[in-house]
Short mmCIF file of N, CA and C in Angstrom, two decimals:
data_model
loop_
_atom_site.label_atom_id
_atom_site.label_comp_id
_atom_site.label_asym_id
_atom_site.label_seq_id
_atom_site.Cartn_x
_atom_site.Cartn_y
_atom_site.Cartn_z
N MET A 180 -26.71 -10.72 19.22
CA MET A 180 -26.63 -10.33 17.86
C MET A 180 -25.56 -9.34 17.66
N VAL A 181 -24.70 -9.58 16.65
CA VAL A 181 -23.59 -8.64 16.42
C VAL A 181 -24.07 -7.55 15.45
N ARG A 182 -23.71 -6.19 15.90
CA ARG A 182 -24.07 -5.14 15.14
C ARG A 182 -22.93 -4.77 14.11
N SER A 183 -23.28 -4.37 12.91
CA SER A 183 -22.30 -4.06 11.97
C SER A 183 -21.61 -2.63 12.25
N ALA A 184 -20.30 -2.55 12.03
CA ALA A 184 -19.63 -1.29 12.21
C ALA A 184 -19.73 -0.54 10.90
N LEU A 185 -20.21 -0.93 9.84
CA LEU A 185 -20.22 -0.29 8.66
C LEU A 185 -21.24 0.84 8.56
N LYS A 186 -20.91 1.99 7.97
CA LYS A 186 -21.90 3.08 7.94
C LYS A 186 -22.04 3.31 6.37
N VAL A 187 -23.25 3.88 5.95
CA VAL A 187 -23.43 4.35 4.61
C VAL A 187 -22.87 5.70 4.46
N TYR A 188 -22.06 6.01 3.50
CA TYR A 188 -21.52 7.31 3.15
C TYR A 188 -22.36 8.03 2.16
N PHE A 189 -22.88 9.23 2.50
CA PHE A 189 -23.70 9.99 1.61
C PHE A 189 -23.04 11.09 0.91
N GLY A 190 -21.70 11.19 1.16
CA GLY A 190 -20.88 12.30 0.48
C GLY A 190 -20.55 13.33 1.52
N PRO A 191 -19.85 14.37 0.99
CA PRO A 191 -19.34 15.42 1.97
C PRO A 191 -20.49 16.24 2.57
N ASP A 192 -20.37 16.77 3.71
CA ASP A 192 -21.37 17.65 4.32
C ASP A 192 -21.59 18.97 3.58
N THR A 193 -20.60 19.40 2.81
CA THR A 193 -20.74 20.59 2.02
C THR A 193 -20.54 20.37 0.59
N GLU A 194 -21.24 20.97 -0.25
CA GLU A 194 -21.09 20.74 -1.63
C GLU A 194 -19.91 21.50 -2.22
N PHE A 195 -19.29 20.95 -3.23
CA PHE A 195 -18.15 21.50 -4.01
C PHE A 195 -18.45 21.42 -5.41
N ASP A 196 -18.55 22.62 -6.11
CA ASP A 196 -18.84 22.50 -7.60
C ASP A 196 -17.60 22.82 -8.39
N GLY A 197 -16.49 23.30 -7.71
CA GLY A 197 -15.27 23.46 -8.37
C GLY A 197 -15.18 24.76 -9.25
N ALA A 198 -16.28 25.55 -9.25
CA ALA A 198 -16.43 26.66 -10.14
C ALA A 198 -15.36 27.77 -9.83
N ASP A 199 -15.04 27.98 -8.64
CA ASP A 199 -14.01 29.02 -8.34
C ASP A 199 -12.63 28.48 -8.15
N VAL A 200 -12.35 27.24 -8.48
CA VAL A 200 -11.03 26.66 -8.29
C VAL A 200 -10.33 26.69 -9.68
N ARG A 201 -9.08 27.37 -9.66
CA ARG A 201 -8.18 27.37 -10.79
C ARG A 201 -7.52 25.98 -10.93
N PRO A 202 -7.03 25.60 -12.11
CA PRO A 202 -6.34 24.33 -12.27
C PRO A 202 -5.22 24.05 -11.30
N HIS A 203 -4.39 25.08 -11.09
CA HIS A 203 -3.16 24.98 -10.13
C HIS A 203 -3.63 24.71 -8.67
N ASP A 204 -4.89 25.10 -8.40
CA ASP A 204 -5.37 25.01 -6.97
C ASP A 204 -5.96 23.67 -6.75
N ILE A 205 -6.16 22.79 -7.84
CA ILE A 205 -6.87 21.52 -7.66
C ILE A 205 -6.07 20.63 -6.58
N LEU A 206 -4.79 20.56 -6.63
CA LEU A 206 -3.98 19.72 -5.68
C LEU A 206 -4.07 20.30 -4.23
N ARG A 207 -4.44 21.53 -4.04
CA ARG A 207 -4.46 21.99 -2.59
C ARG A 207 -5.81 22.03 -2.10
N HIS A 208 -6.84 21.75 -2.91
CA HIS A 208 -8.24 21.82 -2.44
C HIS A 208 -8.61 20.37 -2.03
N PRO A 209 -8.87 20.24 -0.66
CA PRO A 209 -9.16 18.88 -0.10
C PRO A 209 -10.34 18.29 -0.72
N ALA A 210 -11.43 19.08 -1.04
CA ALA A 210 -12.64 18.52 -1.58
C ALA A 210 -12.46 18.05 -2.97
N ALA A 211 -11.47 18.60 -3.86
CA ALA A 211 -11.31 18.23 -5.12
C ALA A 211 -10.46 16.96 -5.26
N VAL A 212 -9.35 16.85 -4.48
CA VAL A 212 -8.51 15.61 -4.62
C VAL A 212 -8.09 15.20 -3.26
N GLU A 213 -8.32 13.98 -2.88
CA GLU A 213 -8.01 13.35 -1.71
C GLU A 213 -6.99 12.18 -2.02
N THR A 214 -5.92 12.17 -1.38
CA THR A 214 -4.94 11.03 -1.57
C THR A 214 -4.54 10.40 -0.26
N VAL A 215 -4.16 9.19 -0.27
CA VAL A 215 -3.61 8.45 0.82
C VAL A 215 -2.35 7.74 0.29
N ASN A 216 -1.35 7.78 1.12
CA ASN A 216 -0.09 7.05 0.84
C ASN A 216 -0.05 5.71 1.51
N VAL A 217 -0.01 4.67 0.69
CA VAL A 217 0.04 3.29 1.28
C VAL A 217 1.18 2.61 0.60
N SER A 218 1.63 1.55 1.25
CA SER A 218 2.75 0.69 0.55
C SER A 218 2.12 -0.30 -0.40
N LEU A 219 2.83 -0.55 -1.38
CA LEU A 219 2.43 -1.62 -2.34
C LEU A 219 2.12 -2.92 -1.67
N ARG A 220 2.92 -3.29 -0.71
CA ARG A 220 2.69 -4.52 0.28
C ARG A 220 1.28 -4.54 0.77
N GLU A 221 0.78 -3.30 1.13
CA GLU A 221 -0.55 -3.25 1.73
C GLU A 221 -1.75 -3.49 0.74
N ILE A 222 -1.56 -2.90 -0.41
CA ILE A 222 -2.74 -2.96 -1.31
C ILE A 222 -2.61 -4.06 -2.43
N LEU A 223 -1.43 -4.49 -2.76
CA LEU A 223 -1.33 -5.42 -3.81
C LEU A 223 -2.09 -6.71 -3.57
N PRO A 224 -1.98 -7.44 -2.44
CA PRO A 224 -2.81 -8.58 -2.26
C PRO A 224 -4.26 -8.39 -2.30
N VAL A 225 -4.78 -7.28 -1.88
CA VAL A 225 -6.18 -7.00 -2.03
C VAL A 225 -6.55 -6.84 -3.43
N LEU A 226 -5.81 -6.08 -4.21
CA LEU A 226 -6.10 -5.82 -5.57
C LEU A 226 -5.98 -7.10 -6.48
N VAL A 227 -5.06 -7.99 -6.11
CA VAL A 227 -4.88 -9.23 -6.94
C VAL A 227 -6.09 -10.01 -6.63
N GLU A 228 -6.57 -10.17 -5.34
CA GLU A 228 -7.67 -10.97 -4.94
C GLU A 228 -9.07 -10.41 -5.70
N ALA A 229 -9.11 -9.09 -5.65
CA ALA A 229 -10.30 -8.48 -6.26
C ALA A 229 -10.32 -8.68 -7.81
N MET A 230 -9.14 -8.65 -8.54
CA MET A 230 -9.07 -8.90 -9.82
C MET A 230 -9.42 -10.35 -10.23
N ASN A 231 -8.83 -11.30 -9.42
CA ASN A 231 -9.06 -12.71 -9.70
C ASN A 231 -10.60 -13.02 -9.35
N SER A 232 -11.13 -12.31 -8.38
CA SER A 232 -12.60 -12.57 -8.13
C SER A 232 -13.50 -11.79 -9.09
N ARG A 233 -12.92 -10.97 -9.98
CA ARG A 233 -13.79 -10.17 -10.90
C ARG A 233 -14.64 -9.32 -10.20
N ARG A 234 -14.21 -8.55 -9.23
CA ARG A 234 -15.07 -7.59 -8.47
C ARG A 234 -15.37 -6.35 -9.29
N GLY A 235 -16.63 -6.02 -9.37
CA GLY A 235 -17.04 -4.87 -10.21
C GLY A 235 -16.41 -3.60 -9.81
N TRP A 236 -16.14 -3.34 -8.66
CA TRP A 236 -15.58 -2.05 -8.24
C TRP A 236 -14.11 -1.77 -8.79
N VAL A 237 -13.49 -2.83 -9.16
CA VAL A 237 -12.18 -2.67 -9.73
C VAL A 237 -12.23 -1.84 -11.07
N ASN A 238 -13.31 -2.30 -11.98
CA ASN A 238 -13.50 -1.47 -13.19
C ASN A 238 -13.92 -0.11 -12.88
N ASP A 239 -14.49 0.32 -11.89
CA ASP A 239 -14.90 1.65 -11.53
C ASP A 239 -13.71 2.50 -11.46
N PHE A 240 -12.54 1.91 -11.03
CA PHE A 240 -11.35 2.72 -10.83
C PHE A 240 -10.25 2.41 -11.89
N ALA A 241 -10.66 1.62 -12.92
CA ALA A 241 -9.65 1.24 -13.94
C ALA A 241 -9.03 2.52 -14.68
N ASP A 242 -9.57 3.49 -14.84
CA ASP A 242 -9.04 4.70 -15.51
C ASP A 242 -8.41 5.66 -14.52
N ASP A 243 -8.52 5.44 -13.20
CA ASP A 243 -7.74 6.37 -12.26
C ASP A 243 -6.29 6.25 -12.42
N GLU A 244 -5.68 7.41 -12.24
CA GLU A 244 -4.20 7.32 -12.29
C GLU A 244 -3.64 7.11 -10.86
N VAL A 245 -2.52 6.39 -10.73
CA VAL A 245 -1.85 6.18 -9.59
C VAL A 245 -0.34 6.64 -9.60
N SER A 246 0.22 7.02 -8.63
CA SER A 246 1.56 7.58 -8.65
C SER A 246 2.42 6.43 -8.00
N ILE A 247 3.49 6.17 -8.74
CA ILE A 247 4.47 5.14 -8.23
C ILE A 247 5.86 5.76 -8.41
N SER A 248 6.86 5.25 -7.72
CA SER A 248 8.27 5.79 -7.83
C SER A 248 8.80 5.41 -9.25
N THR A 249 9.68 6.23 -9.69
CA THR A 249 10.39 6.11 -10.95
C THR A 249 11.04 4.70 -11.08
N ASP A 250 11.66 4.30 -10.07
CA ASP A 250 12.44 3.02 -10.05
C ASP A 250 11.43 1.80 -10.18
N LEU A 251 10.31 1.91 -9.46
CA LEU A 251 9.28 0.88 -9.62
C LEU A 251 8.77 0.89 -11.02
N TYR A 252 8.50 1.97 -11.58
CA TYR A 252 8.00 2.00 -12.90
C TYR A 252 8.93 1.44 -13.91
N GLU A 253 10.29 1.73 -13.81
CA GLU A 253 11.27 1.12 -14.59
C GLU A 253 11.38 -0.38 -14.50
N VAL A 254 11.24 -0.91 -13.29
CA VAL A 254 11.26 -2.38 -13.12
C VAL A 254 10.03 -2.99 -13.73
N ILE A 255 8.79 -2.39 -13.59
CA ILE A 255 7.64 -2.94 -14.13
C ILE A 255 7.78 -2.87 -15.68
N ALA A 256 8.15 -1.84 -16.23
CA ALA A 256 8.39 -1.66 -17.67
C ALA A 256 9.37 -2.68 -18.20
N ALA A 257 10.45 -2.89 -17.55
CA ALA A 257 11.46 -3.90 -18.06
C ALA A 257 10.84 -5.28 -17.85
N TYR A 258 10.17 -5.62 -16.83
CA TYR A 258 9.57 -6.81 -16.67
C TYR A 258 8.52 -7.13 -17.75
N ASN A 259 7.74 -6.18 -18.04
CA ASN A 259 6.76 -6.31 -19.18
C ASN A 259 7.35 -6.51 -20.48
N HIS A 260 8.45 -5.84 -20.67
CA HIS A 260 9.17 -5.96 -22.04
C HIS A 260 9.77 -7.35 -22.16
N TYR A 261 10.36 -7.86 -21.15
CA TYR A 261 11.17 -9.07 -21.22
C TYR A 261 10.43 -10.39 -20.75
N ARG A 262 9.26 -10.25 -20.28
CA ARG A 262 8.45 -11.49 -19.87
C ARG A 262 8.16 -12.33 -21.03
N LYS A 263 8.16 -13.63 -20.86
CA LYS A 263 7.69 -14.50 -21.87
C LYS A 263 6.35 -14.67 -21.94
N PRO A 264 5.69 -14.79 -23.21
CA PRO A 264 4.26 -14.95 -23.25
C PRO A 264 3.81 -16.30 -22.65
N VAL A 265 2.68 -16.30 -22.04
CA VAL A 265 2.11 -17.59 -21.49
C VAL A 265 1.75 -18.51 -22.58
N ALA A 266 2.18 -19.77 -22.48
CA ALA A 266 1.88 -20.77 -23.51
C ALA A 266 0.38 -21.19 -23.50
#
């Protein structure tokens, strides 16, 4: 029998209520904001598949902000502006 390597995550070991954190400290406090840098090549196929499969977790993150480079943003904006509507 194969044992699963997945584990249930119950949250951080210590609680963080954010009461003593000033707004400019948010980016430096690891419990407040955690980020990971990944390439678009790594996540795009997974996101496309999840969207096409209508996975519920995608909606959980729909309002989250993501950071992209200015040049990628400009290309996406231009593409969106000039793309032809689907018939």
